GROMACS .gro file of C-alpha atoms in nm:
model
  216
    1MET     CA    1   4.458  -5.682   3.282
    2GLU     CA    2   4.542  -5.347   3.213
    3LYS     CA    3   4.904  -5.270   3.436
    4PRO     CA    4   4.981  -4.884   3.476
    5PRO     CA    5   5.354  -4.764   3.423
    6PRO     CA    6   5.581  -4.664   3.690
    7GLU     CA    7   5.485  -4.266   3.730
    8ASN     CA    8   5.687  -4.047   3.559
    9PHE     CA    9   5.625  -3.697   3.748
   10ASN     CA   10   5.589  -3.529   3.426
   11PHE     CA   11   5.366  -3.167   3.420
   12ILE     CA   12   5.048  -3.306   3.444
   13SER     CA   13   5.130  -3.500   3.741
   14ILE     CA   14   5.231  -3.207   3.915
   15VAL     CA   15   4.876  -3.000   3.862
   16PHE     CA   16   4.716  -3.330   3.979
   17LEU     CA   17   4.926  -3.369   4.300
   18LEU     CA   18   4.807  -2.990   4.369
   19LEU     CA   19   4.461  -2.991   4.303
   20CYS     CA   20   4.455  -3.374   4.523
   21PHE     CA   21   4.650  -3.188   4.789
   22ALA     CA   22   4.373  -2.946   4.816
   23LEU     CA   23   4.087  -3.191   4.837
   24PHE     CA   24   4.305  -3.438   5.063
   25SER     CA   25   4.391  -3.158   5.322
   26CYS     CA   26   4.018  -3.117   5.432
   27ALA     CA   27   3.948  -3.532   5.482
   28GLU     CA   28   3.824  -3.625   5.815
   29ASP     CA   29   4.062  -3.703   6.110
   30LYS     CA   30   3.986  -4.051   6.114
   31VAL     CA   31   4.059  -4.246   5.838
   32ASN     CA   32   4.182  -4.598   5.742
   33ALA     CA   33   4.262  -4.831   5.450
   34SER     CA   34   3.939  -4.830   5.290
   35GLU     CA   35   3.923  -4.477   5.271
   36SER     CA   36   3.943  -4.364   4.877
   37GLN     CA   37   3.969  -4.002   4.660
   38ALA     CA   38   3.857  -4.049   4.270
   39ASN     CA   39   3.901  -3.796   3.994
   40ILE     CA   40   3.774  -3.846   3.643
   41VAL     CA   41   4.033  -3.623   3.427
   42PHE     CA   42   3.930  -3.479   3.096
   43ASP     CA   43   4.267  -3.367   2.901
   44PHE     CA   44   4.139  -3.134   2.609
   45GLU     CA   45   4.431  -3.093   2.335
   46ASP     CA   46   4.177  -2.959   2.156
   47GLU     CA   47   3.802  -2.809   2.157
   48LYS     CA   48   3.687  -3.184   2.089
   49ASN     CA   49   3.717  -3.518   2.180
   50PRO     CA   50   3.944  -3.475   2.582
   51VAL     CA   51   4.139  -3.806   2.669
   52GLN     CA   52   4.018  -3.909   3.011
   53ARG     CA   53   4.238  -4.040   3.302
   54LEU     CA   54   4.158  -4.170   3.658
   55SER     CA   55   4.335  -4.075   3.935
   56VAL     CA   56   4.268  -4.313   4.302
   57PHE     CA   57   4.419  -4.237   4.616
   58LEU     CA   58   4.352  -4.452   4.929
   59ALA     CA   59   4.444  -4.311   5.272
   60VAL     CA   60   4.645  -4.527   5.469
   61SER     CA   61   4.623  -4.554   5.838
   62SER     CA   62   4.941  -4.808   5.876
   63ASN     CA   63   5.270  -4.731   5.762
   64VAL     CA   64   5.215  -4.621   5.409
   65ARG     CA   65   5.503  -4.737   5.273
   66ARG     CA   66   5.454  -5.049   5.311
   67VAL     CA   67   5.175  -5.062   5.077
   68GLU     CA   68   5.276  -5.278   4.718
   69ASN     CA   69   4.971  -5.274   4.515
   70ILE     CA   70   4.654  -5.170   4.483
   71SER     CA   71   4.386  -5.334   4.251
   72VAL     CA   72   4.078  -5.126   4.094
   73LYS     CA   73   3.770  -5.341   3.893
   74CYS     CA   74   3.450  -5.235   3.748
   75GLY     CA   75   3.275  -5.512   3.597
   76GLU     CA   76   3.460  -5.682   3.368
   77TYR     CA   77   3.756  -5.419   3.369
   78PHE     CA   78   4.093  -5.448   3.594
   79TRP     CA   79   4.330  -5.201   3.701
   80LYS     CA   80   4.687  -5.251   3.897
   81ILE     CA   81   4.894  -5.016   4.033
   82GLU     CA   82   5.191  -5.088   4.132
   83ASN     CA   83   5.442  -4.930   4.295
   84PRO     CA   84   5.191  -4.655   4.345
   85ILE     CA   85   5.338  -4.281   4.449
   86LEU     CA   86   5.322  -4.215   4.815
   87PHE     CA   87   5.260  -3.905   4.963
   88GLN     CA   88   5.186  -3.736   5.304
   89SER     CA   89   4.873  -3.421   5.306
   90ARG     CA   90   4.836  -3.256   5.662
   91GLU     CA   91   4.649  -3.490   5.813
   92ASN     CA   92   4.660  -3.835   5.586
   93SER     CA   93   4.929  -4.053   5.470
   94TRP     CA   94   4.793  -4.140   5.063
   95ALA     CA   95   4.917  -4.425   4.795
   96GLY     CA   96   4.755  -4.441   4.415
   97TYR     CA   97   4.791  -4.312   4.085
   98MET     CA   98   4.703  -4.034   3.867
   99HIS     CA   99   4.667  -4.146   3.498
  100LEU     CA  100   4.480  -4.469   3.488
  101SER     CA  101   4.352  -4.499   3.127
  102PRO     CA  102   4.015  -4.578   3.022
  103PRO     CA  103   3.989  -4.998   2.920
  104SER     CA  104   4.200  -5.107   2.584
  105ASN     CA  105   3.827  -5.154   2.415
  106LEU     CA  106   3.699  -4.820   2.512
  107ALA     CA  107   3.728  -4.467   2.491
  108LYS     CA  108   3.604  -4.360   2.788
  109PHE     CA  109   3.561  -4.503   3.175
  110PRO     CA  110   3.208  -4.650   3.260
  111ARG     CA  111   2.990  -4.472   3.479
  112GLY     CA  112   2.918  -4.627   3.836
  113GLU     CA  113   3.039  -4.844   4.083
  114TYR     CA  114   3.421  -4.936   4.126
  115SER     CA  115   3.580  -5.137   4.383
  116PHE     CA  116   3.927  -5.164   4.503
  117GLU     CA  117   4.173  -5.332   4.703
  118CYS     CA  118   4.527  -5.207   4.895
  119VAL     CA  119   4.769  -5.483   4.994
  120ASP     CA  120   5.039  -5.397   5.210
  121ALA     CA  121   5.380  -5.601   5.207
  122ALA     CA  122   5.292  -5.839   5.499
  123GLY     CA  123   4.980  -5.954   5.269
  124ASN     CA  124   4.725  -5.755   5.482
  125SER     CA  125   4.430  -5.671   5.271
  126ALA     CA  126   4.180  -5.359   5.285
  127GLN     CA  127   3.852  -5.350   5.061
  128GLY     CA  128   3.657  -5.025   4.965
  129ILE     CA  129   3.443  -4.862   4.670
  130PHE     CA  130   3.392  -4.514   4.472
  131PHE     CA  131   3.162  -4.402   4.197
  132VAL     CA  132   3.269  -4.276   3.890
  133GLU     CA  133   2.998  -3.990   3.775
  134TYR     CA  134   3.022  -3.748   3.501
  135ASP     CA  135   2.829  -3.600   3.264
  136GLU     CA  136   2.901  -3.725   2.930
  137ASN     CA  137   2.757  -3.503   2.665
  138SER     CA  138   2.823  -3.177   2.852
  139LEU     CA  139   3.199  -3.257   2.833
  140LYS     CA  140   3.220  -3.352   2.486
  141GLU     CA  141   3.341  -3.017   2.362
  142PHE     CA  142   3.518  -2.739   2.569
  143SER     CA  143   3.419  -2.395   2.547
  144TYR     CA  144   3.539  -2.104   2.843
  145GLU     CA  145   3.157  -2.012   2.829
  146LYS     CA  146   3.076  -2.382   2.926
  147PHE     CA  147   3.281  -2.372   3.220
  148SER     CA  148   3.291  -1.998   3.346
  149GLY     CA  149   3.137  -1.915   3.700
  150GLY     CA  150   2.852  -2.143   3.824
  151ARG     CA  151   2.957  -2.485   3.979
  152TRP     CA  152   3.328  -2.504   3.844
  153LYS     CA  153   3.613  -2.377   4.030
  154GLU     CA  154   3.917  -2.205   3.811
  155ARG     CA  155   4.266  -2.250   3.811
  156LEU     CA  156   4.565  -2.115   3.607
  157ALA     CA  157   4.923  -2.344   3.531
  158ALA     CA  158   5.180  -2.167   3.364
  159TYR     CA  159   5.501  -2.394   3.197
  160SER     CA  160   5.793  -2.383   3.050
  161GLU     CA  161   5.885  -2.472   2.711
  162THR     CA  162   5.966  -2.763   2.822
  163GLY     CA  163   5.675  -2.886   3.002
  164ASP     CA  164   5.789  -2.784   3.383
  165LEU     CA  165   5.519  -2.598   3.638
  166LEU     CA  166   5.603  -2.244   3.681
  167TYR     CA  167   5.304  -2.121   3.801
  168PHE     CA  168   4.967  -2.247   3.982
  169ASP     CA  169   4.656  -2.061   4.132
  170GLU     CA  170   4.282  -1.930   4.140
  171ILE     CA  171   4.189  -1.728   3.834
  172LYS     CA  172   4.200  -1.346   3.961
  173LYS     CA  173   3.910  -1.083   3.859
  174ASN     CA  174   4.022  -0.996   3.503
  175GLN     CA  175   4.300  -1.195   3.492
  176HIS     CA  176   4.412  -1.248   3.105
  177ASP     CA  177   4.609  -1.489   2.955
  178GLU     CA  178   4.910  -1.278   2.820
  179VAL     CA  179   4.948  -1.123   3.144
  180ILE     CA  180   4.993  -1.437   3.343
  181LEU     CA  181   5.244  -1.554   3.034
  182LYS     CA  182   5.403  -1.177   3.047
  183ASN     CA  183   5.452  -1.203   3.428
  184VAL     CA  184   5.579  -1.511   3.462
  185ARG     CA  185   5.961  -1.580   3.390
  186ASP     CA  186   6.029  -1.799   3.134
  187SER     CA  187   5.699  -1.907   3.045
  188ARG     CA  188   5.564  -2.039   2.696
  189TYR     CA  189   5.220  -2.166   2.707
  190LEU     CA  190   4.924  -2.175   3.013
  191ARG     CA  191   4.616  -2.388   3.056
  192HIS     CA  192   4.321  -2.353   3.247
  193ILE     CA  193   4.210  -2.622   3.488
  194TYR     CA  194   3.888  -2.648   3.591
  195GLN     CA  195   3.755  -2.887   3.900
  196ALA     CA  196   3.384  -2.937   3.968
  197ARG     CA  197   3.331  -3.223   4.327
  198ASN     CA  198   3.503  -3.542   4.133
  199VAL     CA  199   3.576  -3.392   3.800
  200ILE     CA  200   3.876  -3.238   3.663
  201CYS     CA  201   3.912  -3.058   3.317
  202LEU     CA  202   4.252  -2.920   3.130
  203GLY     CA  203   4.193  -2.691   2.884
  204PRO     CA  204   4.390  -2.675   2.590
  205LYS     CA  205   4.724  -2.479   2.590
  206VAL     CA  206   4.750  -2.144   2.520
  207PHE     CA  207   5.067  -2.054   2.369
  208LYS     CA  208   5.211  -1.681   2.419
  209GLY     CA  209   5.188  -1.409   2.171
  210GLY     CA  210   4.914  -1.658   2.047
  211VAL     CA  211   5.139  -1.899   1.817
  212ASP     CA  212   5.082  -2.251   1.825
  213LYS     CA  213   5.292  -2.527   1.935
  214ASN     CA  214   5.493  -2.554   1.636
  215GLY     CA  215   5.566  -2.189   1.688
  216GLN     CA  216   5.364  -2.069   1.371
   0.00000   0.00000   0.00000
């Protein structure tokens, strides 16, 4: 059994919420506890071997604060989300988690059908399914050319020395990294973030002045 720890709201968490909020706010008016949104995340700390994460959120028609846990299953693999993150979009209440890790014996999430069960404080439950799909070969290595144009929507996020999110917006034409880092006060590095349907890719950190994370 995989049981994630309580959520810590670091800079990646904030970015995920911003991305998820944009997606969730476009959901249908009619919601119930079996509606789900799942994103597979590729976090490129360098140009190769990205870390995978899975973000899963459910729309809840009853009092979202009564949700106690969410279980996710794919074949023999099982995750249990206790004390899920709760938030409100413009139309819906959502419960879920942003940092599920691949099974301990795998380096990546299985592709295919996943099932979930949401349980509230009264013991009532709702079940449903979602699908995880991604092109494994095309996401093994990072390059700006691979993600430029086409189906990928690009955003920029700038952070402070301590990892606080200072800036998050869609990339503008002829907008260069050094310009953003210069104009955003107290920024230390930025990341290019790409999204295509349910796949999110976080590019490697780009540091001010071209230095690496050790200041060299």
